[in-house]
Amino acid sequence: MEFDKDGYKVNNARKVVVVEARRDKNLYLLNVKVRKDTPHIVNSLEESAMLWHERLGHLNMASLKELDAMVDGVNLKEVSLHRICEGCIKSKHEITSLPKDEITRASQLLEIIHTNVCEPMRTTSHGRAQYFFTFIDDFSRKTHVYLLKAKGKVFEKFKQYKALVENKIGHKIKVLRSNNGGEFVSKKFDTFLAKCGIQ
Amino acid sequence: MTNTCTLFQQQNGVAKCANRTIMEFTRNMILAQGLELEFWGEAANTAVYIKNRCPTKSFDPKTPQEAWSGRKPYVSHLRIFGCKVFAHVPDEKRTKLESKSMSCVFLDIMKAPKHIA
């Protein structure tokens, strides 16, 4: 491709000009010369695999490979299984599973505390509670449960739980792990955790 | 606090799974005894109490309660949730001819005395 002040030219391997464009201010006006000996469609193997993939309603590549032997009129020699198609990503994207080896287990009591609030119950309990939420010690899997009228009370209950277990076990909570729900994210909560040195 | 990505609940698997187990215990105990649904609070408390005294895969061969407190848990006082029980009425609270016991429904394992009939 050659640029000059009047426009640009595209040469093929034999230095023959195949495309010429005239420059008009910031616009390049294409003047396409179609030569008879130039192939119009670049029909590489990969592209035709993609073409058939799209023609067959974004059929998966493994089936496409099998299809070649089953029908006439499709001429595929090589199908790459890992070709990325944007349409497929948009419509078929799934969550990749979490790597198992990254899960860390606590080596002593109160090292990691898991917490989660349940979905609201339709029936309120006798104490008018609508939620229950749990604290689970990762090391022993000892569970504590609290009933709640509203999610906003999580902070109060956490303080209660913290006092209870730290008094019982004798050392402090190191890590609190939650699902980042609204009830766990507040300035008050964050400041309290920072003050107690909980990660 | 280590937060997992919002809407990516798998990262909070331990807590999610525990809540599910508790819900299953709760639902089962209420439905099996034909109790009113509003007893879910008591049932959930009982569920956790039982869960802490049941085997767990992650801390074999101890129960969570033993791993937590260092003592083997005592379970002979467990009764079926929602079953009929008779509570003793102390002498001071009754006259000579009144019943010595009161029939109740068993709902709270934590507050129950260890000698229920």
PDB file of C-alpha atoms in Angstrom:
ATOM      1  CA  MET A   1       0.000   0.000   0.000  1.00  0.00           C
ATOM      2  CA  GLU A   2       1.483   3.333  -0.968  1.00  0.00           C
ATOM      3  CA  PHE A   3       0.331   6.682   0.332  1.00  0.00           C
ATOM      4  CA  ASP A   4       1.141  10.005  -1.246  1.00  0.00           C
ATOM      5  CA  LYS A   5      -0.378  13.469  -1.132  1.00  0.00           C
ATOM      6  CA  ASP A   6      -2.865  12.673  -3.933  1.00  0.00           C
ATOM      7  CA  GLY A   7      -4.170   9.419  -2.514  1.00  0.00           C
ATOM      8  CA  TYR A   8      -3.051   5.826  -2.216  1.00  0.00           C
ATOM      9  CA  LYS A   9      -2.416   2.764  -4.341  1.00  0.00           C
ATOM     10  CA  VAL A  10      -2.533  -0.893  -3.538  1.00  0.00           C
ATOM     11  CA  ASN A  11      -0.243  -3.219  -5.456  1.00  0.00           C
ATOM     12  CA  ASN A  12      -0.417  -6.944  -5.672  1.00  0.00           C
ATOM     13  CA  ALA A  13       2.565  -9.293  -5.447  1.00  0.00           C
ATOM     14  CA  ARG A  14       3.518  -8.630  -9.059  1.00  0.00           C
ATOM     15  CA  LYS A  15       3.567  -4.869  -8.484  1.00  0.00           C
ATOM     16  CA  VAL A  16       0.384  -4.380 -10.513  1.00  0.00           C
ATOM     17  CA  VAL A  17      -1.926  -1.668  -9.217  1.00  0.00           C
ATOM     18  CA  VAL A  18      -5.208  -3.234  -8.168  1.00  0.00           C
ATOM     19  CA  VAL A  19      -6.778  -0.423  -6.135  1.00  0.00           C
ATOM     20  CA  GLU A  20      -6.362   3.293  -6.544  1.00  0.00           C
ATOM     21  CA  ALA A  21      -7.839   6.037  -4.368  1.00  0.00           C
ATOM     22  CA  ARG A  22      -7.857   9.767  -4.965  1.00  0.00           C
ATOM     23  CA  ARG A  23      -7.565  12.047  -1.981  1.00  0.00           C
ATOM     24  CA  ASP A  24     -10.180  14.748  -1.451  1.00  0.00           C
ATOM     25  CA  LYS A  25      -9.229  16.626   1.721  1.00  0.00           C
ATOM     26  CA  ASN A  26      -9.503  13.925   4.396  1.00  0.00           C
ATOM     27  CA  LEU A  27     -11.508  11.557   2.264  1.00  0.00           C
ATOM     28  CA  TYR A  28     -10.047   8.866   0.013  1.00  0.00           C
ATOM     29  CA  LEU A  29     -12.270   8.207  -2.952  1.00  0.00           C
ATOM     30  CA  LEU A  30     -11.842   4.683  -4.176  1.00  0.00           C
ATOM     31  CA  ASN A  31     -11.431   4.033  -7.833  1.00  0.00           C
ATOM     32  CA  VAL A  32     -11.596   0.300  -8.049  1.00  0.00           C
ATOM     33  CA  LYS A  33     -10.163  -1.315 -11.102  1.00  0.00           C
ATOM     34  CA  VAL A  34     -11.392  -4.839 -11.410  1.00  0.00           C
ATOM     35  CA  ARG A  35      -9.014  -6.921 -13.394  1.00  0.00           C
ATOM     36  CA  LYS A  36     -10.125 -10.117 -14.989  1.00  0.00           C
ATOM     37  CA  ASP A  37      -7.197 -12.146 -13.758  1.00  0.00           C
ATOM     38  CA  THR A  38      -7.683 -11.059 -10.130  1.00  0.00           C
ATOM     39  CA  PRO A  39      -9.824 -13.441  -8.071  1.00  0.00           C
ATOM     40  CA  HIS A  40     -12.876 -11.632  -6.695  1.00  0.00           C
ATOM     41  CA  ILE A  41     -13.449 -13.819  -3.666  1.00  0.00           C
ATOM     42  CA  VAL A  42     -10.673 -14.890  -1.407  1.00  0.00           C
ATOM     43  CA  ASN A  43     -11.818 -18.366  -0.557  1.00  0.00           C
ATOM     44  CA  SER A  44      -9.426 -19.618   2.034  1.00  0.00           C
ATOM     45  CA  LEU A  45     -10.217 -22.799   3.923  1.00  0.00           C
ATOM     46  CA  GLU A  46     -10.644 -21.068   7.260  1.00  0.00           C
ATOM     47  CA  GLU A  47     -13.056 -18.553   5.835  1.00  0.00           C
ATOM     48  CA  SER A  48     -15.193 -21.123   4.203  1.00  0.00           C
ATOM     49  CA  ALA A  49     -15.416 -22.963   7.489  1.00  0.00           C
ATOM     50  CA  MET A  50     -16.632 -19.748   9.104  1.00  0.00           C
ATOM     51  CA  LEU A  51     -18.969 -19.174   6.176  1.00  0.00           C
ATOM     52  CA  TRP A  52     -20.559 -22.589   6.644  1.00  0.00           C
ATOM     53  CA  HIS A  53     -20.639 -22.055  10.377  1.00  0.00           C
ATOM     54  CA  GLU A  54     -22.721 -18.946   9.822  1.00  0.00           C
ATOM     55  CA  ARG A  55     -24.798 -20.443   6.995  1.00  0.00           C
ATOM     56  CA  LEU A  56     -25.788 -23.321   9.242  1.00  0.00           C
ATOM     57  CA  GLY A  57     -27.083 -21.041  11.950  1.00  0.00           C
ATOM     58  CA  HIS A  58     -23.799 -20.860  13.852  1.00  0.00           C
ATOM     59  CA  LEU A  59     -23.438 -24.600  14.056  1.00  0.00           C
ATOM     60  CA  ASN A  60     -20.655 -25.689  16.361  1.00  0.00           C
ATOM     61  CA  MET A  61     -17.340 -26.491  14.744  1.00  0.00           C
ATOM     62  CA  ALA A  62     -17.248 -30.111  15.885  1.00  0.00           C
ATOM     63  CA  SER A  63     -20.556 -30.835  14.169  1.00  0.00           C
ATOM     64  CA  LEU A  64     -19.437 -28.909  11.129  1.00  0.00           C
ATOM     65  CA  LYS A  65     -16.449 -31.196  10.856  1.00  0.00           C
ATOM     66  CA  GLU A  66     -18.697 -34.260  10.983  1.00  0.00           C
ATOM     67  CA  LEU A  67     -21.161 -32.754   8.546  1.00  0.00           C
ATOM     68  CA  ASP A  68     -18.565 -32.634   5.811  1.00  0.00           C
ATOM     69  CA  ALA A  69     -18.785 -36.411   5.330  1.00  0.00           C
ATOM     70  CA  MET A  70     -22.560 -36.561   5.732  1.00  0.00           C
ATOM     71  CA  VAL A  71     -23.735 -34.098   3.086  1.00  0.00           C
ATOM     72  CA  ASP A  72     -22.781 -33.144  -0.443  1.00  0.00           C
ATOM     73  CA  GLY A  73     -21.976 -29.640  -1.545  1.00  0.00           C
ATOM     74  CA  VAL A  74     -19.940 -28.617   1.435  1.00  0.00           C
ATOM     75  CA  ASN A  75     -16.286 -28.595   0.681  1.00  0.00           C
ATOM     76  CA  LEU A  76     -14.299 -28.346   3.837  1.00  0.00           C
ATOM     77  CA  LYS A  77     -10.859 -29.716   4.268  1.00  0.00           C
ATOM     78  CA  GLU A  78      -9.783 -28.316   7.569  1.00  0.00           C
ATOM     79  CA  VAL A  79     -11.944 -27.000  10.356  1.00  0.00           C
ATOM     80  CA  SER A  80     -10.290 -25.329  13.279  1.00  0.00           C
ATOM     81  CA  LEU A  81     -12.243 -26.101  16.413  1.00  0.00           C
ATOM     82  CA  HIS A  82     -11.122 -22.976  18.201  1.00  0.00           C
ATOM     83  CA  ARG A  83     -12.156 -20.349  15.741  1.00  0.00           C
ATOM     84  CA  ILE A  84     -13.778 -17.450  17.617  1.00  0.00           C
ATOM     85  CA  CYS A  85     -17.076 -16.112  16.304  1.00  0.00           C
ATOM     86  CA  GLU A  86     -18.349 -12.913  17.912  1.00  0.00           C
ATOM     87  CA  GLY A  87     -21.996 -13.812  17.443  1.00  0.00           C
ATOM     88  CA  CYS A  88     -21.468 -17.089  19.247  1.00  0.00           C
ATOM     89  CA  ILE A  89     -19.765 -15.369  22.169  1.00  0.00           C
ATOM     90  CA  LYS A  90     -22.654 -12.945  22.453  1.00  0.00           C
ATOM     91  CA  SER A  91     -25.305 -15.624  22.464  1.00  0.00           C
ATOM     92  CA  LYS A  92     -23.648 -18.684  23.984  1.00  0.00           C
ATOM     93  CA  HIS A  93     -21.270 -17.250  26.583  1.00  0.00           C
ATOM     94  CA  GLU A  94     -21.260 -19.181  29.843  1.00  0.00           C
ATOM     95  CA  ILE A  95     -19.622 -18.666  33.212  1.00  0.00           C
ATOM     96  CA  THR A  96     -16.351 -20.525  33.401  1.00  0.00           C
ATOM     97  CA  SER A  97     -16.161 -22.711  36.467  1.00  0.00           C
ATOM     98  CA  LEU A  98     -13.958 -21.606  39.319  1.00  0.00           C
ATOM     99  CA  PRO A  99     -10.564 -23.221  39.649  1.00  0.00           C
ATOM    100  CA  LYS A 100     -10.729 -25.612  42.598  1.00  0.00           C
ATOM    101  CA  ASP A 101      -7.109 -25.243  43.651  1.00  0.00           C
ATOM    102  CA  GLU A 102      -7.573 -21.573  44.451  1.00  0.00           C
ATOM    103  CA  ILE A 103      -9.889 -22.314  47.351  1.00  0.00           C
ATOM    104  CA  THR A 104      -8.112 -21.544  50.583  1.00  0.00           C
ATOM    105  CA  ARG A 105      -9.047 -23.358  53.763  1.00  0.00           C
ATOM    106  CA  ALA A 106      -8.576 -21.890  57.195  1.00  0.00           C
ATOM    107  CA  SER A 107      -6.046 -23.601  59.426  1.00  0.00           C
ATOM    108  CA  GLN A 108      -7.541 -22.488  62.721  1.00  0.00           C
ATOM    109  CA  LEU A 109     -10.810 -21.343  64.254  1.00  0.00           C
ATOM    110  CA  LEU A 110     -12.122 -17.896  63.282  1.00  0.00           C
ATOM    111  CA  GLU A 111      -9.574 -17.485  60.499  1.00  0.00           C
ATOM    112  CA  ILE A 112     -12.211 -17.249  57.787  1.00  0.00           C
ATOM    113  CA  ILE A 113     -15.894 -16.553  58.457  1.00  0.00           C
ATOM    114  CA  HIS A 114     -18.387 -17.029  55.628  1.00  0.00           C
ATOM    115  CA  THR A 115     -21.623 -15.138  55.757  1.00  0.00           C
ATOM    116  CA  ASN A 116     -24.764 -14.958  53.687  1.00  0.00           C
ATOM    117  CA  VAL A 117     -28.328 -13.700  54.009  1.00  0.00           C
ATOM    118  CA  CYS A 118     -31.144 -15.886  52.720  1.00  0.00           C
ATOM    119  CA  GLU A 119     -33.855 -14.789  50.333  1.00  0.00           C
ATOM    120  CA  PRO A 120     -36.773 -13.109  52.136  1.00  0.00           C
ATOM    121  CA  MET A 121     -39.471 -15.470  53.400  1.00  0.00           C
ATOM    122  CA  ARG A 122     -43.055 -14.739  52.453  1.00  0.00           C
ATOM    123  CA  THR A 123     -44.248 -15.780  55.872  1.00  0.00           C
ATOM    124  CA  THR A 124     -42.835 -13.807  58.754  1.00  0.00           C
ATOM    125  CA  SER A 125     -41.820 -15.769  61.819  1.00  0.00           C
ATOM    126  CA  HIS A 126     -43.323 -15.295  65.276  1.00  0.00           C
ATOM    127  CA  GLY A 127     -40.780 -12.627  66.052  1.00  0.00           C
ATOM    128  CA  ARG A 128     -41.751 -10.920  62.753  1.00  0.00           C
ATOM    129  CA  ALA A 129     -38.462 -11.899  61.141  1.00  0.00           C
ATOM    130  CA  GLN A 130     -38.267 -12.211  57.399  1.00  0.00           C
ATOM    131  CA  TYR A 131     -34.685 -13.270  56.855  1.00  0.00           C
ATOM    132  CA  PHE A 132     -32.185 -15.557  58.449  1.00  0.00           C
ATOM    133  CA  PHE A 133     -28.495 -15.159  57.996  1.00  0.00           C
ATOM    134  CA  THR A 134     -25.599 -17.362  58.840  1.00  0.00           C
ATOM    135  CA  PHE A 135     -22.012 -17.103  59.952  1.00  0.00           C
ATOM    136  CA  ILE A 136     -19.930 -20.172  59.191  1.00  0.00           C
ATOM    137  CA  ASP A 137     -16.482 -20.762  60.571  1.00  0.00           C
ATOM    138  CA  ASP A 138     -14.414 -22.152  57.717  1.00  0.00           C
ATOM    139  CA  PHE A 139     -12.200 -24.360  59.863  1.00  0.00           C
ATOM    140  CA  SER A 140     -14.826 -26.204  61.900  1.00  0.00           C
ATOM    141  CA  ARG A 141     -17.921 -25.380  59.798  1.00  0.00           C
ATOM    142  CA  LYS A 142     -19.662 -24.384  63.012  1.00  0.00           C
ATOM    143  CA  THR A 143     -22.699 -22.360  61.994  1.00  0.00           C
ATOM    144  CA  HIS A 144     -24.460 -19.581  63.855  1.00  0.00           C
ATOM    145  CA  VAL A 145     -27.799 -18.353  62.645  1.00  0.00           C
ATOM    146  CA  TYR A 146     -29.599 -15.066  63.290  1.00  0.00           C
ATOM    147  CA  LEU A 147     -33.141 -14.115  62.389  1.00  0.00           C
ATOM    148  CA  LEU A 148     -33.713 -10.644  60.993  1.00  0.00           C
ATOM    149  CA  LYS A 149     -36.635  -8.332  60.388  1.00  0.00           C
ATOM    150  CA  ALA A 150     -34.691  -6.267  57.881  1.00  0.00           C
ATOM    151  CA  LYS A 151     -31.372  -6.660  56.108  1.00  0.00           C
ATOM    152  CA  GLY A 152     -30.136  -3.416  57.622  1.00  0.00           C
ATOM    153  CA  LYS A 153     -29.710  -5.130  60.987  1.00  0.00           C
ATOM    154  CA  VAL A 154     -26.876  -7.316  59.688  1.00  0.00           C
ATOM    155  CA  PHE A 155     -24.255  -4.956  61.093  1.00  0.00           C
ATOM    156  CA  GLU A 156     -25.687  -5.098  64.636  1.00  0.00           C
ATOM    157  CA  LYS A 157     -25.883  -8.879  64.511  1.00  0.00           C
ATOM    158  CA  PHE A 158     -22.346  -9.141  63.220  1.00  0.00           C
ATOM    159  CA  LYS A 159     -21.089  -7.125  66.203  1.00  0.00           C
ATOM    160  CA  GLN A 160     -23.047  -9.439  68.489  1.00  0.00           C
ATOM    161  CA  TYR A 161     -21.618 -12.521  66.815  1.00  0.00           C
ATOM    162  CA  LYS A 162     -18.092 -11.127  66.883  1.00  0.00           C
ATOM    163  CA  ALA A 163     -18.273 -10.441  70.609  1.00  0.00           C
ATOM    164  CA  LEU A 164     -19.745 -13.880  71.294  1.00  0.00           C
ATOM    165  CA  VAL A 165     -17.249 -15.953  69.363  1.00  0.00           C
ATOM    166  CA  GLU A 166     -14.150 -13.963  70.208  1.00  0.00           C
ATOM    167  CA  ASN A 167     -14.981 -14.276  73.873  1.00  0.00           C
ATOM    168  CA  LYS A 168     -15.565 -17.997  73.470  1.00  0.00           C
ATOM    169  CA  ILE A 169     -12.536 -18.886  71.365  1.00  0.00           C
ATOM    170  CA  GLY A 170     -10.077 -16.353  72.729  1.00  0.00           C
ATOM    171  CA  HIS A 171      -8.734 -14.923  69.525  1.00  0.00           C
ATOM    172  CA  LYS A 172     -10.028 -12.687  66.789  1.00  0.00           C
ATOM    173  CA  ILE A 173     -11.791 -13.014  63.466  1.00  0.00           C
ATOM    174  CA  LYS A 174      -9.319 -12.538  60.630  1.00  0.00           C
ATOM    175  CA  VAL A 175     -11.352 -12.645  57.412  1.00  0.00           C
ATOM    176  CA  LEU A 176     -15.031 -12.126  56.719  1.00  0.00           C
ATOM    177  CA  ARG A 177     -16.217 -13.425  53.377  1.00  0.00           C
ATOM    178  CA  SER A 178     -19.530 -12.293  51.929  1.00  0.00           C
ATOM    179  CA  ASN A 179     -21.195 -12.115  48.547  1.00  0.00           C
ATOM    180  CA  ASN A 180     -20.850  -8.325  48.362  1.00  0.00           C
ATOM    181  CA  GLY A 181     -24.568  -7.872  48.910  1.00  0.00           C
ATOM    182  CA  GLY A 182     -26.007  -4.483  49.795  1.00  0.00           C
ATOM    183  CA  GLU A 183     -26.362  -5.452  53.451  1.00  0.00           C
ATOM    184  CA  PHE A 184     -22.621  -5.948  53.805  1.00  0.00           C
ATOM    185  CA  VAL A 185     -21.531  -2.853  51.959  1.00  0.00           C
ATOM    186  CA  SER A 186     -21.833   0.287  54.009  1.00  0.00           C
ATOM    187  CA  LYS A 187     -19.436   2.909  55.274  1.00  0.00           C
ATOM    188  CA  LYS A 188     -20.290   2.034  58.868  1.00  0.00           C
ATOM    189  CA  PHE A 189     -19.563  -1.634  58.310  1.00  0.00           C
ATOM    190  CA  ASP A 190     -16.340  -0.942  56.431  1.00  0.00           C
ATOM    191  CA  THR A 191     -15.022   1.411  59.113  1.00  0.00           C
ATOM    192  CA  PHE A 192     -15.856  -1.090  61.830  1.00  0.00           C
ATOM    193  CA  LEU A 193     -14.068  -3.904  59.991  1.00  0.00           C
ATOM    194  CA  ALA A 194     -11.060  -1.716  59.307  1.00  0.00           C
ATOM    195  CA  LYS A 195     -10.909  -0.762  62.995  1.00  0.00           C
ATOM    196  CA  CYS A 196     -10.973  -4.419  64.025  1.00  0.00           C
ATOM    197  CA  GLY A 197      -8.385  -5.318  61.405  1.00  0.00           C
ATOM    198  CA  ILE A 198     -10.712  -7.731  59.637  1.00  0.00           C
ATOM    199  CA  GLN A 199      -9.969  -8.303  55.981  1.00  0.00           C
TER     200      GLN A 199
ATOM    201  CA  MET B   1     -13.996  -8.208  54.333  1.00  0.00           C
ATOM    202  CA  THR B   2     -13.210 -10.188  51.215  1.00  0.00           C
ATOM    203  CA  ASN B   3     -16.093  -9.759  48.862  1.00  0.00           C
ATOM    204  CA  THR B   4     -16.855 -11.974  45.966  1.00  0.00           C
ATOM    205  CA  CYS B   5     -18.122 -10.561  42.672  1.00  0.00           C
ATOM    206  CA  THR B   6     -21.744  -9.513  42.857  1.00  0.00           C
ATOM    207  CA  LEU B   7     -24.029 -11.997  41.087  1.00  0.00           C
ATOM    208  CA  PHE B   8     -21.234 -14.561  41.059  1.00  0.00           C
ATOM    209  CA  GLN B   9     -22.516 -16.614  43.927  1.00  0.00           C
ATOM    210  CA  GLN B  10     -20.307 -19.649  43.342  1.00  0.00           C
ATOM    211  CA  GLN B  11     -17.440 -17.812  44.993  1.00  0.00           C
ATOM    212  CA  ASN B  12     -19.417 -17.651  48.194  1.00  0.00           C
ATOM    213  CA  GLY B  13     -20.081 -21.365  47.986  1.00  0.00           C
ATOM    214  CA  VAL B  14     -19.647 -22.284  51.636  1.00  0.00           C
ATOM    215  CA  ALA B  15     -22.272 -19.832  52.873  1.00  0.00           C
ATOM    216  CA  LYS B  16     -24.608 -20.493  49.952  1.00  0.00           C
ATOM    217  CA  CYS B  17     -24.471 -24.230  50.474  1.00  0.00           C
ATOM    218  CA  ALA B  18     -25.034 -23.890  54.217  1.00  0.00           C
ATOM    219  CA  ASN B  19     -28.090 -21.713  53.678  1.00  0.00           C
ATOM    220  CA  ARG B  20     -29.460 -24.263  51.290  1.00  0.00           C
ATOM    221  CA  THR B  21     -28.919 -27.083  53.782  1.00  0.00           C
ATOM    222  CA  ILE B  22     -30.607 -25.050  56.498  1.00  0.00           C
ATOM    223  CA  MET B  23     -33.560 -24.317  54.234  1.00  0.00           C
ATOM    224  CA  GLU B  24     -33.902 -28.012  53.411  1.00  0.00           C
ATOM    225  CA  PHE B  25     -33.815 -28.980  57.087  1.00  0.00           C
ATOM    226  CA  THR B  26     -36.325 -26.243  57.897  1.00  0.00           C
ATOM    227  CA  ARG B  27     -38.769 -27.049  55.125  1.00  0.00           C
ATOM    228  CA  ASN B  28     -38.584 -30.729  55.876  1.00  0.00           C
ATOM    229  CA  MET B  29     -39.164 -30.368  59.603  1.00  0.00           C
ATOM    230  CA  ILE B  30     -42.134 -28.049  59.170  1.00  0.00           C
ATOM    231  CA  LEU B  31     -43.820 -30.059  56.440  1.00  0.00           C
ATOM    232  CA  ALA B  32     -43.234 -33.441  58.035  1.00  0.00           C
ATOM    233  CA  GLN B  33     -44.921 -32.318  61.232  1.00  0.00           C
ATOM    234  CA  GLY B  34     -47.624 -30.364  59.447  1.00  0.00           C
ATOM    235  CA  LEU B  35     -46.782 -27.177  61.311  1.00  0.00           C
ATOM    236  CA  GLU B  36     -47.751 -23.649  60.369  1.00  0.00           C
ATOM    237  CA  LEU B  37     -45.195 -22.005  58.070  1.00  0.00           C
ATOM    238  CA  GLU B  38     -44.642 -19.156  60.502  1.00  0.00           C
ATOM    239  CA  PHE B  39     -42.613 -21.551  62.674  1.00  0.00           C
ATOM    240  CA  TRP B  40     -39.753 -21.352  60.192  1.00  0.00           C
ATOM    241  CA  GLY B  41     -37.721 -19.224  62.612  1.00  0.00           C
ATOM    242  CA  GLU B  42     -37.731 -21.907  65.298  1.00  0.00           C
ATOM    243  CA  ALA B  43     -37.154 -24.555  62.655  1.00  0.00           C
ATOM    244  CA  ALA B  44     -34.166 -22.682  61.220  1.00  0.00           C
ATOM    245  CA  ASN B  45     -32.631 -22.355  64.678  1.00  0.00           C
ATOM    246  CA  THR B  46     -33.132 -26.064  65.279  1.00  0.00           C
ATOM    247  CA  ALA B  47     -31.741 -26.851  61.827  1.00  0.00           C
ATOM    248  CA  VAL B  48     -28.482 -25.065  62.630  1.00  0.00           C
ATOM    249  CA  TYR B  49     -28.319 -26.718  66.032  1.00  0.00           C
ATOM    250  CA  ILE B  50     -28.639 -30.126  64.380  1.00  0.00           C
ATOM    251  CA  LYS B  51     -26.315 -29.254  61.510  1.00  0.00           C
ATOM    252  CA  ASN B  52     -23.575 -28.380  63.976  1.00  0.00           C
ATOM    253  CA  ARG B  53     -23.936 -31.847  65.466  1.00  0.00           C
ATOM    254  CA  CYS B  54     -23.949 -33.782  62.193  1.00  0.00           C
ATOM    255  CA  PRO B  55     -20.996 -35.147  60.220  1.00  0.00           C
ATOM    256  CA  THR B  56     -19.434 -32.825  57.678  1.00  0.00           C
ATOM    257  CA  LYS B  57     -17.204 -33.672  54.753  1.00  0.00           C
ATOM    258  CA  SER B  58     -14.837 -30.811  55.376  1.00  0.00           C
ATOM    259  CA  PHE B  59     -13.846 -31.732  58.917  1.00  0.00           C
ATOM    260  CA  ASP B  60     -13.762 -35.490  59.071  1.00  0.00           C
ATOM    261  CA  PRO B  61     -14.211 -37.283  61.504  1.00  0.00           C
ATOM    262  CA  LYS B  62     -15.413 -34.612  63.932  1.00  0.00           C
ATOM    263  CA  THR B  63     -18.687 -32.740  63.982  1.00  0.00           C
ATOM    264  CA  PRO B  64     -18.486 -28.932  63.631  1.00  0.00           C
ATOM    265  CA  GLN B  65     -19.523 -28.616  67.256  1.00  0.00           C
ATOM    266  CA  GLU B  66     -16.566 -30.691  68.449  1.00  0.00           C
ATOM    267  CA  ALA B  67     -14.138 -28.887  66.171  1.00  0.00           C
ATOM    268  CA  TRP B  68     -15.438 -25.621  67.583  1.00  0.00           C
ATOM    269  CA  SER B  69     -15.602 -26.324  71.277  1.00  0.00           C
ATOM    270  CA  GLY B  70     -13.243 -29.269  71.620  1.00  0.00           C
ATOM    271  CA  ARG B  71     -15.893 -31.352  73.386  1.00  0.00           C
ATOM    272  CA  LYS B  72     -17.853 -34.220  71.936  1.00  0.00           C
ATOM    273  CA  PRO B  73     -21.441 -33.020  71.564  1.00  0.00           C
ATOM    274  CA  TYR B  74     -24.200 -34.561  73.653  1.00  0.00           C
ATOM    275  CA  VAL B  75     -27.326 -35.377  71.640  1.00  0.00           C
ATOM    276  CA  SER B  76     -29.527 -37.666  73.709  1.00  0.00           C
ATOM    277  CA  HIS B  77     -31.801 -34.725  74.536  1.00  0.00           C
ATOM    278  CA  LEU B  78     -32.748 -34.230  70.863  1.00  0.00           C
ATOM    279  CA  ARG B  79     -36.444 -34.652  70.113  1.00  0.00           C
ATOM    280  CA  ILE B  80     -38.373 -34.499  66.861  1.00  0.00           C
ATOM    281  CA  PHE B  81     -39.070 -30.886  65.976  1.00  0.00           C
ATOM    282  CA  GLY B  82     -42.749 -30.114  66.494  1.00  0.00           C
ATOM    283  CA  CYS B  83     -43.552 -33.244  68.458  1.00  0.00           C
ATOM    284  CA  LYS B  84     -45.878 -33.325  71.458  1.00  0.00           C
ATOM    285  CA  VAL B  85     -44.092 -32.997  74.777  1.00  0.00           C
ATOM    286  CA  PHE B  86     -45.175 -32.731  78.402  1.00  0.00           C
ATOM    287  CA  ALA B  87     -43.641 -30.044  80.555  1.00  0.00           C
ATOM    288  CA  HIS B  88     -43.603 -30.438  84.289  1.00  0.00           C
ATOM    289  CA  VAL B  89     -45.558 -27.870  86.253  1.00  0.00           C
ATOM    290  CA  PRO B  90     -43.729 -27.022  89.463  1.00  0.00           C
ATOM    291  CA  ASP B  91     -45.578 -27.549  92.765  1.00  0.00           C
ATOM    292  CA  GLU B  92     -45.761 -23.824  93.477  1.00  0.00           C
ATOM    293  CA  LYS B  93     -47.626 -23.177  90.280  1.00  0.00           C
ATOM    294  CA  ARG B  94     -50.495 -25.578  90.824  1.00  0.00           C
ATOM    295  CA  THR B  95     -52.979 -26.706  93.418  1.00  0.00           C
ATOM    296  CA  LYS B  96     -53.148 -30.232  94.720  1.00  0.00           C
ATOM    297  CA  LEU B  97     -55.657 -31.537  92.207  1.00  0.00           C
ATOM    298  CA  GLU B  98     -54.387 -29.783  89.110  1.00  0.00           C
ATOM    299  CA  SER B  99     -52.441 -31.566  86.399  1.00  0.00           C
ATOM    300  CA  LYS B 100     -48.755 -32.081  87.114  1.00  0.00           C
ATOM    301  CA  SER B 101     -47.861 -31.647  83.491  1.00  0.00           C
ATOM    302  CA  MET B 102     -48.720 -29.403  80.612  1.00  0.00           C
ATOM    303  CA  SER B 103     -48.796 -30.649  77.023  1.00  0.00           C
ATOM    304  CA  CYS B 104     -46.847 -28.517  74.582  1.00  0.00           C
ATOM    305  CA  VAL B 105     -45.313 -28.609  71.137  1.00  0.00           C
ATOM    306  CA  PHE B 106     -41.541 -28.982  71.042  1.00  0.00           C
ATOM    307  CA  LEU B 107     -40.085 -26.055  69.116  1.00  0.00           C
ATOM    308  CA  ASP B 108     -36.852 -24.810  70.626  1.00  0.00           C
ATOM    309  CA  ILE B 109     -34.049 -27.215  71.335  1.00  0.00           C
ATOM    310  CA  MET B 110     -31.767 -24.480  72.713  1.00  0.00           C
ATOM    311  CA  LYS B 111     -34.149 -23.415  75.464  1.00  0.00           C
ATOM    312  CA  ALA B 112     -35.427 -26.877  76.274  1.00  0.00           C
ATOM    313  CA  PRO B 113     -34.412 -28.361  79.629  1.00  0.00           C
ATOM    314  CA  LYS B 114     -32.449 -31.585  79.283  1.00  0.00           C
ATOM    315  CA  HIS B 115     -35.067 -33.692  81.042  1.00  0.00           C
ATOM    316  CA  ILE B 116     -38.181 -33.358  78.876  1.00  0.00           C
ATOM    317  CA  ALA B 117     -40.498 -36.352  78.838  1.00  0.00           C
TER     318      ALA B 117
END
